[in-house]
PDB file of C-alpha atoms in Angstrom:
ATOM      1  CA  MET A   1       0.254  -0.058  -0.219  1.00  0.00           C
ATOM      2  CA  ASP A   2       1.079   3.265  -0.982  1.00  0.00           C
ATOM      3  CA  SER A   3       2.325   6.387   1.720  1.00  0.00           C
ATOM      4  CA  ASP A   4      -1.122   7.905   0.461  1.00  0.00           C
ATOM      5  CA  LEU A   5      -4.464   7.813   0.048  1.00  0.00           C
ATOM      6  CA  TYR A   6      -4.971   9.558  -3.026  1.00  0.00           C
ATOM      7  CA  VAL A   7      -5.249   7.716  -6.626  1.00  0.00           C
ATOM      8  CA  PRO A   8      -3.212   9.352  -9.398  1.00  0.00           C
ATOM      9  CA  GLY A   9      -5.710   9.832 -12.656  1.00  0.00           C
ATOM     10  CA  ASP A  10      -7.991  11.840 -15.098  1.00  0.00           C
ATOM     11  CA  GLY A  11     -11.521  10.232 -14.340  1.00  0.00           C
ATOM     12  CA  TRP A  12     -14.883  12.251 -13.358  1.00  0.00           C
ATOM     13  CA  LEU A  13     -13.949  12.416  -9.810  1.00  0.00           C
ATOM     14  CA  HIS A  14     -10.852  13.719 -10.126  1.00  0.00           C
ATOM     15  CA  ARG A  15     -12.058  15.987 -12.216  1.00  0.00           C
ATOM     16  CA  ALA A  16     -14.982  17.628  -9.698  1.00  0.00           C
ATOM     17  CA  ASP A  17     -14.008  20.570  -8.115  1.00  0.00           C
ATOM     18  CA  PRO A  18     -12.926  18.754  -4.418  1.00  0.00           C
ATOM     19  CA  ARG A  19     -16.263  20.927  -2.257  1.00  0.00           C
ATOM     20  CA  VAL A  20     -18.591  19.007  -4.440  1.00  0.00           C
ATOM     21  CA  LYS A  21     -16.962  15.400  -3.371  1.00  0.00           C
ATOM     22  CA  PHE A  22     -17.048  16.678   0.056  1.00  0.00           C
ATOM     23  CA  LEU A  23     -20.280  17.143  -0.894  1.00  0.00           C
ATOM     24  CA  ILE A  24     -21.422  13.710  -1.803  1.00  0.00           C
ATOM     25  CA  SER A  25     -19.500  12.553   0.791  1.00  0.00           C
ATOM     26  CA  VAL A  26     -21.034  14.172   3.598  1.00  0.00           C
ATOM     27  CA  ALA A  27     -24.480  13.339   2.164  1.00  0.00           C
ATOM     28  CA  MET A  28     -24.157   9.512   1.965  1.00  0.00           C
ATOM     29  CA  LEU A  29     -22.511   9.632   5.225  1.00  0.00           C
ATOM     30  CA  VAL A  30     -25.226  11.359   6.737  1.00  0.00           C
ATOM     31  CA  LEU A  31     -28.255   9.017   4.781  1.00  0.00           C
ATOM     32  CA  CYS A  32     -26.436   6.111   5.908  1.00  0.00           C
ATOM     33  CA  LEU A  33     -26.999   6.731   9.381  1.00  0.00           C
ATOM     34  CA  ILE A  34     -30.253   7.715   9.576  1.00  0.00           C
ATOM     35  CA  TRP A  35     -31.359   4.841   7.022  1.00  0.00           C
ATOM     36  CA  ARG A  36     -32.205   1.670   8.668  1.00  0.00           C
ATOM     37  CA  ASN A  37     -32.987  -0.516   6.000  1.00  0.00           C
ATOM     38  CA  TRP A  38     -29.950  -3.334   4.633  1.00  0.00           C
ATOM     39  CA  ALA A  39     -31.667  -2.457   1.297  1.00  0.00           C
ATOM     40  CA  PHE A  40     -30.572   0.905   1.224  1.00  0.00           C
ATOM     41  CA  ILE A  41     -27.302   0.377   2.439  1.00  0.00           C
ATOM     42  CA  ALA A  42     -27.184  -2.158  -0.062  1.00  0.00           C
ATOM     43  CA  VAL A  43     -28.100   0.775  -2.838  1.00  0.00           C
ATOM     44  CA  MET A  44     -26.047   3.167  -1.940  1.00  0.00           C
ATOM     45  CA  LEU A  45     -23.019   0.744  -1.711  1.00  0.00           C
ATOM     46  CA  VAL A  46     -23.011  -0.598  -5.491  1.00  0.00           C
ATOM     47  CA  ILE A  47     -23.407   3.162  -6.437  1.00  0.00           C
ATOM     48  CA  GLU A  48     -20.389   3.601  -3.929  1.00  0.00           C
ATOM     49  CA  HIS A  49     -18.928   0.931  -5.955  1.00  0.00           C
ATOM     50  CA  VAL A  50     -19.515   1.892  -9.887  1.00  0.00           C
ATOM     51  CA  MET A  51     -18.683   5.624  -8.717  1.00  0.00           C
ATOM     52  CA  LEU A  52     -15.520   4.525  -8.052  1.00  0.00           C
ATOM     53  CA  ILE A  53     -14.581   2.109 -11.027  1.00  0.00           C
ATOM     54  CA  THR A  54     -15.920   4.368 -14.247  1.00  0.00           C
ATOM     55  CA  ASP A  55     -13.158   6.866 -12.252  1.00  0.00           C
ATOM     56  CA  ARG A  56     -11.360   4.086 -12.835  1.00  0.00           C
ATOM     57  CA  VAL A  57      -9.800   3.445  -9.809  1.00  0.00           C
ATOM     58  CA  PRO A  58      -7.824   0.394  -8.865  1.00  0.00           C
ATOM     59  CA  MET A  59      -9.930  -2.505  -8.358  1.00  0.00           C
ATOM     60  CA  GLU A  60      -6.724  -3.163  -5.490  1.00  0.00           C
ATOM     61  CA  ARG A  61      -7.211  -0.316  -3.695  1.00  0.00           C
ATOM     62  CA  ILE A  62     -11.145  -1.174  -3.277  1.00  0.00           C
ATOM     63  CA  ALA A  63     -10.088  -4.372  -1.872  1.00  0.00           C
ATOM     64  CA  TRP A  64      -7.578  -3.203   0.126  1.00  0.00           C
ATOM     65  CA  VAL A  65     -10.443  -0.792   1.666  1.00  0.00           C
ATOM     66  CA  TRP A  66     -12.065  -4.376   2.053  1.00  0.00           C
ATOM     67  CA  LYS A  67      -9.198  -6.228   4.052  1.00  0.00           C
ATOM     68  CA  ILE A  68      -8.813  -3.379   6.589  1.00  0.00           C
ATOM     69  CA  LEU A  69     -12.501  -3.551   7.118  1.00  0.00           C
ATOM     70  CA  ALA A  70     -13.327  -7.174   6.799  1.00  0.00           C
ATOM     71  CA  LEU A  71     -12.581  -7.935  10.120  1.00  0.00           C
ATOM     72  CA  ILE A  72     -14.536  -5.447  12.146  1.00  0.00           C
ATOM     73  CA  ILE A  73     -17.476  -5.937   9.090  1.00  0.00           C
ATOM     74  CA  VAL A  74     -17.501  -9.884  11.090  1.00  0.00           C
ATOM     75  CA  LEU A  75     -17.414  -9.007  14.144  1.00  0.00           C
ATOM     76  CA  ILE A  76     -20.546  -6.446  14.724  1.00  0.00           C
ATOM     77  CA  VAL A  77     -22.357  -9.166  12.295  1.00  0.00           C
ATOM     78  CA  VAL A  78     -20.962 -11.822  15.079  1.00  0.00           C
ATOM     79  CA  LEU A  79     -21.692 -10.059  18.163  1.00  0.00           C
ATOM     80  CA  TRP A  80     -24.626  -7.480  17.247  1.00  0.00           C
ATOM     81  CA  PRO A  81     -27.755 -10.353  17.680  1.00  0.00           C
ATOM     82  CA  ILE A  82     -25.627 -11.620  20.887  1.00  0.00           C
ATOM     83  CA  PHE A  83     -25.922  -8.447  22.038  1.00  0.00           C
ATOM     84  CA  ASP A  84     -29.163  -7.181  21.699  1.00  0.00           C
ATOM     85  CA  THR A  85     -32.097  -9.865  22.019  1.00  0.00           C
ATOM     86  CA  SER A  86     -34.840  -7.211  20.949  1.00  0.00           C
ATOM     87  CA  GLY A  87     -36.968  -8.134  18.672  1.00  0.00           C
ATOM     88  CA  THR A  88     -40.518 -10.320  19.137  1.00  0.00           C
ATOM     89  CA  HIS A  89     -40.118 -13.410  16.039  1.00  0.00           C
ATOM     90  CA  VAL A  90     -37.970 -15.194  17.569  1.00  0.00           C
ATOM     91  CA  LEU A  91     -35.439 -17.543  14.922  1.00  0.00           C
ATOM     92  CA  LEU A  92     -33.936 -19.749  17.948  1.00  0.00           C
ATOM     93  CA  GLN A  93     -33.439 -19.671  22.172  1.00  0.00           C
ATOM     94  CA  TRP A  94     -30.865 -21.632  22.979  1.00  0.00           C
ATOM     95  CA  GLY A  95     -29.542 -20.057  27.121  1.00  0.00           C
ATOM     96  CA  TRP A  96     -28.403 -16.545  27.133  1.00  0.00           C
ATOM     97  CA  LEU A  97     -28.040 -16.433  22.516  1.00  0.00           C
ATOM     98  CA  ARG A  98     -31.756 -15.049  21.673  1.00  0.00           C
ATOM     99  CA  LEU A  99     -31.635 -14.448  17.917  1.00  0.00           C
ATOM    100  CA  THR A 100     -34.792 -12.705  16.906  1.00  0.00           C
ATOM    101  CA  ARG A 101     -35.297 -11.614  12.769  1.00  0.00           C
ATOM    102  CA  GLU A 102     -35.438  -7.679  13.937  1.00  0.00           C
ATOM    103  CA  ASN A 103     -31.682  -8.318  15.982  1.00  0.00           C
ATOM    104  CA  LEU A 104     -30.713 -10.970  12.847  1.00  0.00           C
ATOM    105  CA  LEU A 105     -31.710  -7.603  10.406  1.00  0.00           C
ATOM    106  CA  MET A 106     -29.941  -4.893  12.778  1.00  0.00           C
ATOM    107  CA  ALA A 107     -26.913  -6.455  12.699  1.00  0.00           C
ATOM    108  CA  ALA A 108     -26.880  -7.264   8.543  1.00  0.00           C
ATOM    109  CA  VAL A 109     -27.511  -3.214   8.001  1.00  0.00           C
ATOM    110  CA  MET A 110     -24.798  -2.603  10.744  1.00  0.00           C
ATOM    111  CA  GLY A 111     -22.131  -5.005   8.793  1.00  0.00           C
ATOM    112  CA  LEU A 112     -23.195  -2.811   5.902  1.00  0.00           C
ATOM    113  CA  ARG A 113     -23.164   0.531   6.924  1.00  0.00           C
ATOM    114  CA  ILE A 114     -19.815   0.288   8.109  1.00  0.00           C
ATOM    115  CA  PRO A 115     -18.825  -0.523   4.600  1.00  0.00           C
ATOM    116  CA  ALA A 116     -20.535   2.029   3.543  1.00  0.00           C
ATOM    117  CA  LEU A 117     -19.039   4.600   5.302  1.00  0.00           C
ATOM    118  CA  GLY A 118     -16.092   3.962   4.571  1.00  0.00           C
ATOM    119  CA  PHE A 119     -16.461   4.667   0.725  1.00  0.00           C
ATOM    120  CA  ALA A 120     -18.491   7.563   1.389  1.00  0.00           C
ATOM    121  CA  CYS A 121     -15.355   9.153   2.462  1.00  0.00           C
ATOM    122  CA  PHE A 122     -12.253   6.989   0.479  1.00  0.00           C
ATOM    123  CA  ILE A 123     -14.502   8.787  -3.339  1.00  0.00           C
ATOM    124  CA  THR A 124     -13.584  12.367  -1.988  1.00  0.00           C
ATOM    125  CA  LEU A 125      -9.905  10.862  -0.566  1.00  0.00           C
ATOM    126  CA  PHE A 126      -8.964   8.719  -3.227  1.00  0.00           C
ATOM    127  CA  THR A 127      -9.544  10.996  -5.723  1.00  0.00           C
ATOM    128  CA  THR A 128      -8.447  14.462  -4.201  1.00  0.00           C
ATOM    129  CA  SER A 129      -4.784  15.181  -4.064  1.00  0.00           C
ATOM    130  CA  GLN A 130      -3.708  16.452  -1.025  1.00  0.00           C
ATOM    131  CA  PRO A 131      -2.800  20.435  -2.378  1.00  0.00           C
ATOM    132  CA  ARG A 132      -7.017  19.992  -4.102  1.00  0.00           C
ATOM    133  CA  LEU A 133      -8.335  18.647   0.035  1.00  0.00           C
ATOM    134  CA  ILE A 134      -7.114  21.370   1.718  1.00  0.00           C
ATOM    135  CA  ARG A 135      -8.105  24.019  -1.011  1.00  0.00           C
ATOM    136  CA  GLY A 136     -11.417  22.722  -1.292  1.00  0.00           C
ATOM    137  CA  LEU A 137     -11.385  22.516   3.319  1.00  0.00           C
ATOM    138  CA  VAL A 138     -10.082  26.538   3.472  1.00  0.00           C
ATOM    139  CA  ALA A 139     -12.479  27.239   0.853  1.00  0.00           C
ATOM    140  CA  LEU A 140     -15.034  25.646   2.805  1.00  0.00           C
ATOM    141  CA  GLY A 141     -13.855  28.422   5.739  1.00  0.00           C
ATOM    142  CA  ILE A 142     -12.320  25.796   7.541  1.00  0.00           C
ATOM    143  CA  PRO A 143      -8.820  27.689   9.496  1.00  0.00           C
ATOM    144  CA  TYR A 144      -5.724  25.955   7.040  1.00  0.00           C
ATOM    145  CA  LYS A 145      -4.269  24.647  10.446  1.00  0.00           C
ATOM    146  CA  ALA A 146      -6.726  22.752  10.660  1.00  0.00           C
ATOM    147  CA  GLY A 147      -7.112  21.817   7.054  1.00  0.00           C
ATOM    148  CA  LEU A 148      -3.422  20.835   7.075  1.00  0.00           C
ATOM    149  CA  THR A 149      -3.182  18.978  10.130  1.00  0.00           C
ATOM    150  CA  LEU A 150      -6.942  16.894   8.376  1.00  0.00           C
ATOM    151  CA  ALA A 151      -5.113  16.693   5.168  1.00  0.00           C
ATOM    152  CA  THR A 152      -2.023  15.048   6.846  1.00  0.00           C
ATOM    153  CA  ALA A 153      -3.709  12.518   9.129  1.00  0.00           C
ATOM    154  CA  LEU A 154      -5.182  11.005   6.802  1.00  0.00           C
ATOM    155  CA  ARG A 155      -2.669  11.012   4.726  1.00  0.00           C
ATOM    156  CA  TYR A 156      -0.636   8.642   7.386  1.00  0.00           C
ATOM    157  CA  ILE A 157      -2.941   6.294   7.677  1.00  0.00           C
ATOM    158  CA  PRO A 158      -1.651   4.092   4.756  1.00  0.00           C
ATOM    159  CA  VAL A 159       1.370   4.179   6.286  1.00  0.00           C
ATOM    160  CA  PHE A 160       0.114   3.470  10.230  1.00  0.00           C
ATOM    161  CA  PHE A 161      -1.032   0.580   8.644  1.00  0.00           C
ATOM    162  CA  SER A 162       1.957  -0.350   6.910  1.00  0.00           C
ATOM    163  CA  ILE A 163       3.815   0.045   9.784  1.00  0.00           C
ATOM    164  CA  PHE A 164       1.497  -1.923  12.152  1.00  0.00           C
ATOM    165  CA  GLN A 165       1.893  -5.044   9.146  1.00  0.00           C
ATOM    166  CA  SER A 166       6.290  -4.371   9.513  1.00  0.00           C
ATOM    167  CA  VAL A 167       5.825  -4.877  13.411  1.00  0.00           C
ATOM    168  CA  SER A 168       3.096  -7.531  13.899  1.00  0.00           C
ATOM    169  CA  ALA A 169       6.520  -9.986  11.128  1.00  0.00           C
ATOM    170  CA  ALA A 170       8.999  -8.074  13.486  1.00  0.00           C
ATOM    171  CA  GLN A 171       7.361  -9.533  16.766  1.00  0.00           C
ATOM    172  CA  ARG A 172       6.135 -12.917  14.526  1.00  0.00           C
ATOM    173  CA  ALA A 173      10.205 -13.787  13.317  1.00  0.00           C
ATOM    174  CA  ARG A 174      10.844 -13.413  17.927  1.00  0.00           C
ATOM    175  CA  GLY A 175       8.458 -15.984  18.562  1.00  0.00           C
ATOM    176  CA  LEU A 176       5.869 -13.970  18.837  1.00  0.00           C
ATOM    177  CA  ASP A 177       2.109 -15.765  19.518  1.00  0.00           C
ATOM    178  CA  LEU A 178      -1.017 -13.621  17.469  1.00  0.00           C
ATOM    179  CA  ASN A 179      -2.986 -16.577  16.740  1.00  0.00           C
ATOM    180  CA  GLY A 180      -3.662 -18.795  20.899  1.00  0.00           C
ATOM    181  CA  LYS A 181      -5.465 -21.762  19.365  1.00  0.00           C
ATOM    182  CA  VAL A 182      -3.915 -23.662  21.953  1.00  0.00           C
ATOM    183  CA  THR A 183      -1.849 -23.880  24.906  1.00  0.00           C
ATOM    184  CA  ALA A 184       1.827 -24.558  25.230  1.00  0.00           C
ATOM    185  CA  THR A 185       0.284 -28.096  26.222  1.00  0.00           C
ATOM    186  CA  GLY A 186      -1.300 -28.823  22.369  1.00  0.00           C
ATOM    187  CA  ARG A 187      -4.448 -28.862  24.335  1.00  0.00           C
ATOM    188  CA  LYS A 188      -7.294 -26.277  22.460  1.00  0.00           C
ATOM    189  CA  ARG A 189      -8.820 -23.101  24.301  1.00  0.00           C
ATOM    190  CA  ASN A 190     -11.809 -22.051  25.056  1.00  0.00           C
ATOM    191  CA  VAL A 191     -12.670 -19.069  22.282  1.00  0.00           C
ATOM    192  CA  PHE A 192     -13.169 -16.883  24.321  1.00  0.00           C
ATOM    193  CA  VAL A 193     -10.159 -16.936  26.707  1.00  0.00           C
ATOM    194  CA  ARG A 194      -8.355 -17.196  22.884  1.00  0.00           C
ATOM    195  CA  ILE A 195     -10.062 -13.587  21.535  1.00  0.00           C
ATOM    196  CA  VAL A 196      -9.088 -11.778  25.214  1.00  0.00           C
ATOM    197  CA  ASP A 197      -5.239 -13.676  24.428  1.00  0.00           C
ATOM    198  CA  ARG A 198      -5.345 -12.869  21.468  1.00  0.00           C
ATOM    199  CA  PHE A 199      -5.738  -9.153  22.228  1.00  0.00           C
ATOM    200  CA  LYS A 200      -3.078  -9.150  24.365  1.00  0.00           C
ATOM    201  CA  SER A 201      -0.941 -10.037  22.486  1.00  0.00           C
ATOM    202  CA  TYR A 202      -0.909  -7.398  20.059  1.00  0.00           C
ATOM    203  CA  LEU A 203      -0.292  -5.062  23.422  1.00  0.00           C
ATOM    204  CA  PRO A 204       3.403  -5.381  22.117  1.00  0.00           C
ATOM    205  CA  ILE A 205       2.953  -4.947  19.078  1.00  0.00           C
ATOM    206  CA  ILE A 206       0.256  -1.458  19.966  1.00  0.00           C
ATOM    207  CA  ILE A 207       3.107   0.136  21.676  1.00  0.00           C
ATOM    208  CA  ALA A 208       6.031  -0.607  18.928  1.00  0.00           C
ATOM    209  CA  VAL A 209       3.272   1.253  16.451  1.00  0.00           C
ATOM    210  CA  LEU A 210       3.010   4.215  18.616  1.00  0.00           C
ATOM    211  CA  ILE A 211       6.155   5.147  19.246  1.00  0.00           C
ATOM    212  CA  ARG A 212       7.180   5.201  16.226  1.00  0.00           C
ATOM    213  CA  ALA A 213       4.446   7.087  15.525  1.00  0.00           C
ATOM    214  CA  TYR A 214       5.042   9.467  18.098  1.00  0.00           C
ATOM    215  CA  LYS A 215       8.653   9.977  16.825  1.00  0.00           C
ATOM    216  CA  MET A 216       7.077  10.383  13.158  1.00  0.00           C
ATOM    217  CA  SER A 217       4.540  13.148  14.161  1.00  0.00           C
ATOM    218  CA  GLN A 218       7.420  15.271  16.210  1.00  0.00           C
ATOM    219  CA  GLY A 219       9.395  15.352  12.785  1.00  0.00           C
ATOM    220  CA  VAL A 220       6.935  16.306   9.824  1.00  0.00           C
ATOM    221  CA  GLY A 221       6.716  18.756  13.388  1.00  0.00           C
ATOM    222  CA  TRP A 222       9.932  19.681  12.699  1.00  0.00           C
ATOM    223  CA  ALA A 223       9.438  20.174   9.067  1.00  0.00           C
ATOM    224  CA  MET A 224       6.641  22.464   9.091  1.00  0.00           C
ATOM    225  CA  GLU A 225       8.033  24.471  11.595  1.00  0.00           C
ATOM    226  CA  SER A 226      11.503  25.299   9.339  1.00  0.00           C
ATOM    227  CA  ARG A 227       9.196  25.991   6.534  1.00  0.00           C
ATOM    228  CA  GLY A 228       7.516  28.437   8.571  1.00  0.00           C
ATOM    229  CA  LEU A 229       3.638  27.462   8.962  1.00  0.00           C
ATOM    230  CA  ASN A 230       3.475  29.269  11.919  1.00  0.00           C
ATOM    231  CA  LEU A 231       5.534  33.176  10.560  1.00  0.00           C
ATOM    232  CA  GLY A 232       1.833  33.748  10.243  1.00  0.00           C
ATOM    233  CA  ALA A 233       2.470  35.585   6.929  1.00  0.00           C
ATOM    234  CA  ARG A 234       0.147  36.362   4.607  1.00  0.00           C
ATOM    235  CA  ARG A 235      -0.804  32.892   3.038  1.00  0.00           C
ATOM    236  CA  THR A 236      -1.526  32.490  -1.126  1.00  0.00           C
ATOM    237  CA  TYR A 237      -2.652  29.523  -3.160  1.00  0.00           C
ATOM    238  CA  HIS A 238      -1.056  27.329  -6.045  1.00  0.00           C
ATOM    239  CA  VAL A 239      -4.529  26.007  -5.952  1.00  0.00           C
ATOM    240  CA  LYS A 240      -7.459  27.987  -7.193  1.00  0.00           C
ATOM    241  CA  LEU A 241     -10.457  26.115  -7.434  1.00  0.00           C
ATOM    242  CA  ARG A 242     -13.222  27.235 -10.272  1.00  0.00           C
ATOM    243  CA  MET A 243     -16.993  25.732 -11.205  1.00  0.00           C
ATOM    244  CA  ARG A 244     -17.679  24.089 -13.941  1.00  0.00           C
ATOM    245  CA  ALA A 245     -20.296  23.425 -15.962  1.00  0.00           C
ATOM    246  CA  GLN A 246     -19.757  19.298 -15.103  1.00  0.00           C
ATOM    247  CA  ASP A 247     -19.345  20.190 -10.916  1.00  0.00           C
ATOM    248  CA  TRP A 248     -22.527  21.780 -12.024  1.00  0.00           C
ATOM    249  CA  MET A 249     -23.967  19.415 -13.157  1.00  0.00           C
ATOM    250  CA  ILE A 250     -23.251  16.844 -10.524  1.00  0.00           C
ATOM    251  CA  LEU A 251     -24.679  18.929  -7.661  1.00  0.00           C
ATOM    252  CA  LEU A 252     -27.460  19.311  -9.335  1.00  0.00           C
ATOM    253  CA  ILE A 253     -27.592  15.471  -9.409  1.00  0.00           C
ATOM    254  CA  THR A 254     -26.239  14.983  -5.963  1.00  0.00           C
ATOM    255  CA  VAL A 255     -29.072  17.236  -4.386  1.00  0.00           C
ATOM    256  CA  ILE A 256     -32.193  15.603  -6.245  1.00  0.00           C
ATOM    257  CA  ALA A 257     -30.673  12.210  -5.134  1.00  0.00           C
ATOM    258  CA  ILE A 258     -31.105  13.645  -1.402  1.00  0.00           C
ATOM    259  CA  VAL A 259     -34.389  15.343  -2.057  1.00  0.00           C
ATOM    260  CA  CYS A 260     -35.217  11.629  -3.972  1.00  0.00           C
ATOM    261  CA  SER A 261     -33.947   9.460  -0.845  1.00  0.00           C
ATOM    262  CA  VAL A 262     -35.525  11.703   1.878  1.00  0.00           C
ATOM    263  CA  TRP A 263     -38.753  11.303   0.387  1.00  0.00           C
ATOM    264  CA  LEU A 264     -38.346   7.864  -0.160  1.00  0.00           C
ATOM    265  CA  MET A 265     -37.907   8.057   3.951  1.00  0.00           C
ATOM    266  CA  VAL A 266     -40.381  10.005   4.504  1.00  0.00           C
ATOM    267  CA  TRP A 267     -42.965   7.474   2.016  1.00  0.00           C
ATOM    268  CA  LEU A 268     -41.719   4.361   3.800  1.00  0.00           C
ATOM    269  CA  LEU A 269     -41.960   5.729   7.668  1.00  0.00           C
TER     270      LEU A 269
END
């Protein structure tokens, strides 16, 4: 994985004004958060993939998003029916485990919502370079330092992910057991004990990643100060933003889609 979320390209999303892409991402985030229908969220997820594919974002990047979200999705889908025992249409009752139609549907909603929210953000992050991302945030009224901080933090997400992978590989080479399936005598462990032990085994990795992240952030801070970030001089911008006809068309389609979604939600309720 590269050290930048931005994918160079010349697709229709790449050419769009970053402010329009911000609106698209925010609209998708809000709709996915307030809508509790699994079919609607699944359609939203399909639309997000179509947008990225038609913009010619490599499938490797799309698969990378699924890879980093897979564990979270599985945990939510599995654990939601266990801890949420609500619902009147009981499908299975076995001790403390109570599976109902309602909590299974909600587990499906939450399992689809996580990737839908993630891809809503990556629509902007994959197709907007860091200078245009900062310039778009500043054009919306966000202070330059806040926009620079946010853009820099987003840029270093894959960096920290690669650091986590390298530290994990180094720790495994030194004998760290991250599976915890069996004890020292060869007996299989209980699944819940295995999960707890697995979380504990990741503690040395997390500590090492935090130390490297602190050193890296300190170096980035020094580099910004050496370039005069806090001098207070009047700032000029190399990147100029201008709404074109294509941007106004995308904006109009987005607003129409939002209105139709809200109307559909109200009509179904």
